[in-house]
Amino acid sequence: MRLATLVFASSVVAMPAMAQSPKEEAVAIGPWKVEAVSKGPKFERCTMTRTTDDGVDVQFTRDADGLDLSMSSPRWKLGRGKSYPVELAAGSSTLQAEVAATGNTVSLPIKDERFLKSLKLADGLDVKGEGATIKVALDKSAAGLDRLEACYAKNGSATETNPFVAPKAKP
């Protein structure tokens, strides 16, 4: 009887705590994992991640600034604050860019719409640097990038409202 009362009491206490933080779970789309990232209660961005066969972590990030691609590996020793020239090739589309480095991570914004369309259609992405070519399989990337955009649209449009103040009239 005491055990039943204790279990009931602890579940009543735990239920409100779980209800306060409804965190959206990551969604797996093929080898990609898409999830919303928040800092405390504030939404920041959505990410789509995977690891290549060579152990390179690949991440597409969608935030207020647009889409970014970042790659990292614990084996890389890059100059903090340096930039490196690379060529990205997806299908028949190529993009010449400078990637910004921080320790063992490089990143660059993807602003070219034509190249973005190629990322969705191509089977792979080749990132060619001075010393090597990193190959990223893009299986299920079209569905993953669409889900990434949907994640950002859903979470980025959520705004905090005060239920005790009338909304301002929109022009």
Short mmCIF file of C-alpha atoms in Angstrom, two decimals:
data_model
loop_
_atom_site.label_atom_id
_atom_site.label_comp_id
_atom_site.label_asym_id
_atom_site.label_seq_id
_atom_site.Cartn_x
_atom_site.Cartn_y
_atom_site.Cartn_z
CA MET A 1 0.00 0.00 0.00
CA ARG A 2 2.79 2.43 0.88
CA LEU A 3 4.62 1.51 -2.32
CA ALA A 4 1.52 2.21 -4.41
CA THR A 5 1.01 5.56 -2.69
CA LEU A 6 4.67 6.48 -3.21
CA VAL A 7 4.57 5.56 -6.91
CA PHE A 8 1.34 7.55 -7.40
CA ALA A 9 2.71 10.59 -5.56
CA SER A 10 5.97 10.59 -7.51
CA SER A 11 4.12 10.28 -10.84
CA VAL A 12 1.86 13.22 -9.95
CA VAL A 13 4.94 15.34 -9.19
CA ALA A 14 6.80 14.21 -12.33
CA MET A 15 3.91 14.74 -14.77
CA PRO A 16 3.81 18.55 -14.56
CA ALA A 17 7.58 18.71 -14.99
CA MET A 18 7.35 16.66 -18.17
CA ALA A 19 4.43 18.74 -19.45
CA GLN A 20 6.38 21.99 -19.05
CA SER A 21 9.06 21.10 -21.55
CA PRO A 22 7.52 19.59 -24.68
CA LYS A 23 10.72 19.24 -26.69
CA GLU A 24 10.41 18.34 -30.34
CA GLU A 25 12.28 15.13 -30.97
CA ALA A 26 14.78 14.73 -33.78
CA VAL A 27 13.40 13.22 -36.97
CA ALA A 28 15.46 10.67 -38.90
CA ILE A 29 15.27 10.94 -42.68
CA GLY A 30 17.53 8.29 -44.13
CA PRO A 31 20.98 8.92 -42.63
CA TRP A 32 20.09 12.53 -41.73
CA LYS A 33 18.79 13.74 -38.37
CA VAL A 34 16.67 16.93 -38.42
CA GLU A 35 15.91 18.80 -35.21
CA ALA A 36 15.04 22.20 -33.77
CA VAL A 37 17.61 23.82 -31.47
CA SER A 38 16.59 26.21 -28.72
CA LYS A 39 18.47 28.14 -26.10
CA GLY A 40 16.26 27.95 -23.06
CA PRO A 41 12.73 28.77 -24.20
CA LYS A 42 13.94 30.70 -27.28
CA PHE A 43 14.11 28.95 -30.66
CA GLU A 44 17.43 29.52 -32.48
CA ARG A 45 17.73 27.25 -35.53
CA CYS A 46 17.04 23.89 -37.14
CA THR A 47 19.82 21.47 -38.03
CA MET A 48 20.23 18.49 -40.35
CA THR A 49 23.22 16.30 -39.45
CA ARG A 50 24.98 13.09 -40.39
CA THR A 51 28.45 11.55 -40.19
CA THR A 52 30.30 10.40 -43.32
CA ASP A 53 32.03 7.03 -43.68
CA ASP A 54 35.33 8.87 -43.01
CA GLY A 55 34.08 10.22 -39.67
CA VAL A 56 33.40 13.79 -40.80
CA ASP A 57 30.36 15.38 -39.14
CA VAL A 58 28.26 17.26 -41.70
CA GLN A 59 25.62 19.76 -40.63
CA PHE A 60 23.23 21.98 -42.53
CA THR A 61 21.85 24.76 -40.35
CA ARG A 62 18.80 26.88 -41.15
CA ASP A 63 18.43 30.07 -39.12
CA ALA A 64 17.42 33.70 -39.64
CA ASP A 65 20.50 34.26 -41.83
CA GLY A 66 19.67 31.39 -44.20
CA LEU A 67 21.30 28.03 -44.84
CA ASP A 68 24.84 27.17 -43.71
CA LEU A 69 26.97 24.08 -44.25
CA SER A 70 29.52 23.11 -41.63
CA MET A 71 31.84 20.13 -41.41
CA SER A 72 34.06 18.99 -38.56
CA SER A 73 36.47 16.24 -37.69
CA PRO A 74 38.51 15.65 -34.54
CA ARG A 75 41.47 14.87 -36.85
CA TRP A 76 41.56 18.34 -38.37
CA LYS A 77 43.91 21.01 -37.02
CA LEU A 78 42.80 24.26 -38.61
CA GLY A 79 43.86 27.80 -37.87
CA ARG A 80 41.23 29.58 -35.78
CA GLY A 81 39.87 32.55 -37.70
CA LYS A 82 41.49 31.46 -40.97
CA SER A 83 39.65 30.79 -44.20
CA TYR A 84 40.40 28.16 -46.80
CA PRO A 85 39.45 27.99 -50.49
CA VAL A 86 37.24 25.05 -51.46
CA GLU A 87 35.23 23.88 -54.41
CA LEU A 88 31.88 22.26 -53.73
CA ALA A 89 30.45 20.00 -56.42
CA ALA A 90 26.93 18.59 -56.36
CA GLY A 91 25.82 16.97 -59.58
CA SER A 92 26.72 19.29 -62.47
CA SER A 93 26.79 22.37 -60.24
CA THR A 94 29.96 23.72 -58.62
CA LEU A 95 30.54 26.50 -56.15
CA GLN A 96 33.85 28.21 -55.37
CA ALA A 97 33.94 29.41 -51.78
CA GLU A 98 36.05 30.35 -48.80
CA VAL A 99 35.23 28.33 -45.69
CA ALA A 100 35.74 29.92 -42.29
CA ALA A 101 37.66 27.75 -39.82
CA THR A 102 37.49 27.39 -36.05
CA GLY A 103 39.70 24.65 -34.61
CA ASN A 104 38.41 21.48 -36.22
CA THR A 105 35.33 22.93 -37.99
CA VAL A 106 34.75 24.75 -41.28
CA SER A 107 31.56 26.50 -42.30
CA LEU A 108 30.09 28.53 -45.14
CA PRO A 109 26.73 30.02 -46.02
CA ILE A 110 24.89 28.50 -49.00
CA LYS A 111 23.33 31.49 -50.75
CA ASP A 112 23.38 30.24 -54.37
CA GLU A 113 19.85 28.99 -55.22
CA ARG A 114 21.09 26.97 -58.22
CA PHE A 115 23.61 25.14 -56.06
CA LEU A 116 20.96 24.52 -53.39
CA LYS A 117 18.70 22.89 -56.00
CA SER A 118 21.64 20.69 -57.04
CA LEU A 119 22.13 19.62 -53.41
CA LYS A 120 18.58 18.31 -53.43
CA LEU A 121 18.97 16.42 -56.71
CA ALA A 122 22.55 15.10 -56.57
CA ASP A 123 23.67 11.75 -55.19
CA GLY A 124 26.72 13.24 -53.52
CA LEU A 125 28.57 16.37 -52.50
CA ASP A 126 32.31 16.65 -53.06
CA VAL A 127 34.12 19.26 -50.99
CA LYS A 128 37.54 19.74 -52.60
CA GLY A 129 40.20 21.44 -50.53
CA GLU A 130 43.92 21.86 -51.04
CA GLY A 131 44.81 18.55 -49.41
CA ALA A 132 41.81 16.26 -49.89
CA THR A 133 38.30 15.74 -51.18
CA ILE A 134 35.55 14.99 -48.68
CA LYS A 135 32.67 12.99 -50.10
CA VAL A 136 29.23 13.34 -48.55
CA ALA A 137 26.48 11.00 -49.74
CA LEU A 138 23.31 13.00 -50.27
CA ASP A 139 20.83 10.14 -50.05
CA LYS A 140 17.48 11.47 -48.82
CA SER A 141 18.88 15.02 -48.81
CA ALA A 142 15.93 16.45 -50.77
CA ALA A 143 13.47 15.19 -48.14
CA GLY A 144 15.86 16.23 -45.36
CA LEU A 145 16.34 19.78 -46.68
CA ASP A 146 12.59 20.14 -47.16
CA ARG A 147 12.06 18.99 -43.57
CA LEU A 148 14.76 21.42 -42.42
CA GLU A 149 12.88 24.32 -44.07
CA ALA A 150 9.58 23.11 -42.59
CA CYS A 151 11.21 22.90 -39.15
CA TYR A 152 12.42 26.48 -39.44
CA ALA A 153 9.10 27.76 -40.78
CA LYS A 154 7.18 26.05 -37.98
CA ASN A 155 9.46 27.04 -35.11
CA GLY A 156 10.67 30.38 -36.46
CA SER A 157 7.16 31.74 -36.87
CA ALA A 158 6.19 30.98 -33.28
CA THR A 159 6.19 34.22 -31.37
CA GLU A 160 5.62 34.93 -27.74
CA THR A 161 2.39 36.72 -27.08
CA ASN A 162 0.98 38.29 -23.96
CA PRO A 163 -2.58 37.03 -23.49
CA PHE A 164 -3.42 40.08 -21.35
CA VAL A 165 -2.65 42.67 -24.05
CA ALA A 166 -4.73 43.20 -27.20
CA PRO A 167 -2.74 42.59 -30.38
CA LYS A 168 -1.72 45.68 -32.34
CA ALA A 169 -3.62 46.39 -35.51
CA LYS A 170 -1.59 45.47 -38.58
CA PRO A 171 -1.40 48.03 -41.38
#
